């Protein structure tokens, strides 16, 4: 069965500092990969997705993620964090080759300090 | 584009009542909609998958008679929590997809359900 691991439950960074959120997946083939962000009391917003091709994908709000097949990772990055980026971030996986249910990671809560 | 509207955003009701939550795709046709439940400080737990015009597929451990799902059109799915009790209090989130390979899910803003 597929699984998604986000090793960091909680991360604190200073405003303006760079950010990297880790995501590792376990699946037999390369799945479709997503990052979502959830602000308190709200639903999830899609930041970016990877299907195939260029392993570095650009998303909204200045986020990017890099797919590394050898490491089964899809880490999310941002060069300079803003206070408004404080939220919970979820990595998600869907098996390629047909639509099936999404498997979410447990989430990483990002705190931004001034 | 790809806006999903969920209503109501918050509901408080007495134990024993039934509560209906609506999920609408505003600018696309959603062939598949999903209902999730999220407990505090946890990830989303998929409750059921619904395809327009078909019966919903429930995940293991989810009572289908307790959580009634109707997906009558390509833009609307409803979740009815029947005879709600305090343990049903939670944050419920819907999502919708237009279908197709790897199409992302687009999420509603969630419904905070509190049963007194």
mmCIF file of N, CA and C in Angstrom, chain A residues 32 34 36 38 41-44 46 49 51 90 94 97-99 101-102 104-107, chain B residues 34 36 38 42-44 46 59 91 93 97 100-110:
data_model
loop_
_atom_site.group_PDB
_atom_site.id
_atom_site.type_symbol
_atom_site.label_atom_id
_atom_site.label_comp_id
_atom_site.label_asym_id
_atom_site.label_seq_id
_atom_site.Cartn_x
_atom_site.Cartn_y
_atom_site.Cartn_z
ATOM 1 N N UNK A 32 1.554 10.336 -8.829
ATOM 2 C CA UNK A 32 1.343 11.769 -8.963
ATOM 3 C C UNK A 32 1.500 12.367 -7.558
ATOM 4 N N UNK A 34 1.506 15.837 -4.901
ATOM 5 C CA UNK A 34 0.902 17.141 -4.672
ATOM 6 C C UNK A 34 1.357 17.709 -3.336
ATOM 7 N N UNK A 36 -0.363 20.532 -0.634
ATOM 8 C CA UNK A 36 -1.488 21.383 -0.294
ATOM 9 C C UNK A 36 -1.138 22.190 0.952
ATOM 10 N N UNK A 38 -3.050 24.310 4.238
ATOM 11 C CA UNK A 38 -4.308 24.513 4.957
ATOM 12 C C UNK A 38 -4.124 25.587 6.021
ATOM 13 N N UNK A 41 -8.794 26.357 10.266
ATOM 14 C CA UNK A 41 -10.235 26.377 10.084
ATOM 15 C C UNK A 41 -10.695 26.423 8.645
ATOM 16 N N UNK A 42 -9.811 26.134 7.719
ATOM 17 C CA UNK A 42 -10.178 26.204 6.310
ATOM 18 C C UNK A 42 -9.832 24.914 5.584
ATOM 19 N N UNK A 43 -10.276 24.841 4.338
ATOM 20 C CA UNK A 43 -9.963 23.690 3.523
ATOM 21 C C UNK A 43 -8.554 23.738 2.999
ATOM 22 N N UNK A 44 -8.260 22.887 2.038
ATOM 23 C CA UNK A 44 -6.919 22.787 1.498
ATOM 24 C C UNK A 44 -6.811 23.490 0.153
ATOM 25 N N UNK A 46 -4.384 23.825 -3.263
ATOM 26 C CA UNK A 46 -3.306 23.190 -4.000
ATOM 27 C C UNK A 46 -2.175 24.173 -4.259
ATOM 28 N N UNK A 49 1.862 20.529 -8.216
ATOM 29 C CA UNK A 49 1.697 19.110 -8.492
ATOM 30 C C UNK A 49 2.796 18.641 -9.439
ATOM 31 N N UNK A 51 3.460 15.459 -12.212
ATOM 32 C CA UNK A 51 2.972 14.285 -12.918
ATOM 33 C C UNK A 51 4.116 13.579 -13.609
ATOM 34 N N UNK A 90 0.451 19.808 3.631
ATOM 35 C CA UNK A 90 0.243 18.384 3.431
ATOM 36 C C UNK A 90 0.802 17.951 2.083
ATOM 37 N N UNK A 94 -1.116 10.227 -5.334
ATOM 38 C CA UNK A 94 -2.140 9.472 -6.061
ATOM 39 C C UNK A 94 -1.410 8.521 -7.000
ATOM 40 N N UNK A 97 -1.579 6.339 -13.526
ATOM 41 C CA UNK A 97 -2.234 5.345 -14.356
ATOM 42 C C UNK A 97 -3.726 5.239 -14.157
ATOM 43 N N UNK A 98 -4.273 6.077 -13.367
ATOM 44 C CA UNK A 98 -5.715 6.023 -13.175
ATOM 45 C C UNK A 98 -6.083 6.707 -11.887
ATOM 46 N N UNK A 99 -7.232 7.262 -11.839
ATOM 47 C CA UNK A 99 -7.563 8.042 -10.655
ATOM 48 C C UNK A 99 -7.978 7.136 -9.504
ATOM 49 N N UNK A 101 -7.955 7.064 -4.876
ATOM 50 C CA UNK A 101 -8.027 7.972 -3.735
ATOM 51 C C UNK A 101 -6.650 8.488 -3.348
ATOM 52 N N UNK A 102 -6.672 9.644 -2.773
ATOM 53 C CA UNK A 102 -5.455 10.341 -2.384
ATOM 54 C C UNK A 102 -4.990 9.845 -1.029
ATOM 55 N N UNK A 104 -2.753 11.168 2.033
ATOM 56 C CA UNK A 104 -2.130 12.369 2.579
ATOM 57 C C UNK A 104 -1.076 12.007 3.604
ATOM 58 N N UNK A 105 -0.047 12.847 3.681
ATOM 59 C CA UNK A 105 0.873 12.774 4.789
ATOM 60 C C UNK A 105 0.208 13.347 6.029
ATOM 61 N N UNK A 106 0.888 13.261 7.143
ATOM 62 C CA UNK A 106 0.309 13.707 8.410
ATOM 63 C C UNK A 106 0.413 15.205 8.610
ATOM 64 N N UNK A 107 1.105 15.860 7.707
ATOM 65 C CA UNK A 107 1.153 17.315 7.760
ATOM 66 C C UNK A 107 2.349 17.857 8.524
ATOM 67 N N UNK B 34 -15.254 13.850 -2.898
ATOM 68 C CA UNK B 34 -14.742 13.121 -1.748
ATOM 69 C C UNK B 34 -15.157 13.838 -0.471
ATOM 70 N N UNK B 36 -14.065 14.102 3.578
ATOM 71 C CA UNK B 36 -13.029 13.828 4.554
ATOM 72 C C UNK B 36 -13.482 14.305 5.926
ATOM 73 N N UNK B 38 -11.535 15.516 9.536
ATOM 74 C CA UNK B 38 -10.230 15.873 10.082
ATOM 75 C C UNK B 38 -10.353 16.108 11.567
ATOM 76 N N UNK B 42 -4.598 16.562 13.132
ATOM 77 C CA UNK B 42 -4.354 15.349 12.365
ATOM 78 C C UNK B 42 -4.585 15.604 10.891
ATOM 79 N N UNK B 43 -4.202 14.620 10.101
ATOM 80 C CA UNK B 43 -4.405 14.733 8.675
ATOM 81 C C UNK B 43 -5.855 14.419 8.317
ATOM 82 N N UNK B 44 -6.127 14.479 7.042
ATOM 83 C CA UNK B 44 -7.485 14.204 6.586
ATOM 84 C C UNK B 44 -7.724 12.705 6.496
ATOM 85 N N UNK B 46 -10.137 10.037 4.742
ATOM 86 C CA UNK B 46 -11.156 9.881 3.721
ATOM 87 C C UNK B 46 -12.314 9.065 4.272
ATOM 88 N N UNK B 59 -15.200 4.199 3.039
ATOM 89 C CA UNK B 59 -13.976 3.597 3.570
ATOM 90 C C UNK B 59 -14.323 2.685 4.743
ATOM 91 N N UNK B 91 -14.298 18.386 11.984
ATOM 92 C CA UNK B 91 -14.170 19.264 10.826
ATOM 93 C C UNK B 91 -14.320 18.385 9.586
ATOM 94 N N UNK B 93 -14.522 18.070 5.472
ATOM 95 C CA UNK B 93 -14.057 18.762 4.262
ATOM 96 C C UNK B 93 -14.440 17.955 3.035
ATOM 97 N N UNK B 97 -13.169 16.669 -8.065
ATOM 98 C CA UNK B 97 -12.254 16.577 -9.184
ATOM 99 C C UNK B 97 -13.054 16.386 -10.467
ATOM 100 N N UNK B 100 -10.167 12.241 -14.770
ATOM 101 C CA UNK B 100 -9.005 12.177 -15.642
ATOM 102 C C UNK B 100 -7.754 11.820 -14.860
ATOM 103 N N UNK B 101 -6.749 11.413 -15.569
ATOM 104 C CA UNK B 101 -5.536 10.931 -14.930
ATOM 105 C C UNK B 101 -4.891 12.024 -14.078
ATOM 106 N N UNK B 102 -4.736 11.709 -12.808
ATOM 107 C CA UNK B 102 -3.989 12.588 -11.920
ATOM 108 C C UNK B 102 -4.577 13.949 -11.680
ATOM 109 N N UNK B 103 -5.828 14.141 -12.017
ATOM 110 C CA UNK B 103 -6.426 15.450 -11.769
ATOM 111 C C UNK B 103 -6.450 15.731 -10.276
ATOM 112 N N UNK B 104 -5.992 16.915 -9.866
ATOM 113 C CA UNK B 104 -5.966 17.199 -8.434
ATOM 114 C C UNK B 104 -7.364 17.397 -7.888
ATOM 115 N N UNK B 105 -7.475 17.187 -6.620
ATOM 116 C CA UNK B 105 -8.716 17.484 -5.938
ATOM 117 C C UNK B 105 -8.698 18.946 -5.519
ATOM 118 N N UNK B 106 -9.870 19.550 -5.617
ATOM 119 C CA UNK B 106 -10.030 20.929 -5.178
ATOM 120 C C UNK B 106 -10.942 20.913 -3.964
ATOM 121 N N UNK B 107 -10.493 21.584 -2.926
ATOM 122 C CA UNK B 107 -11.149 21.443 -1.641
ATOM 123 C C UNK B 107 -12.075 22.601 -1.307
ATOM 124 N N UNK B 108 -13.142 22.264 -0.605
ATOM 125 C CA UNK B 108 -13.965 23.285 0.004
ATOM 126 C C UNK B 108 -13.287 23.796 1.267
ATOM 127 N N UNK B 109 -13.881 24.788 1.881
ATOM 128 C CA UNK B 109 -13.285 25.403 3.074
ATOM 129 C C UNK B 109 -13.627 24.670 4.368
ATOM 130 N N UNK B 110 -14.397 23.614 4.255
ATOM 131 C CA UNK B 110 -14.669 22.813 5.428
ATOM 132 C C UNK B 110 -15.877 23.277 6.219
#
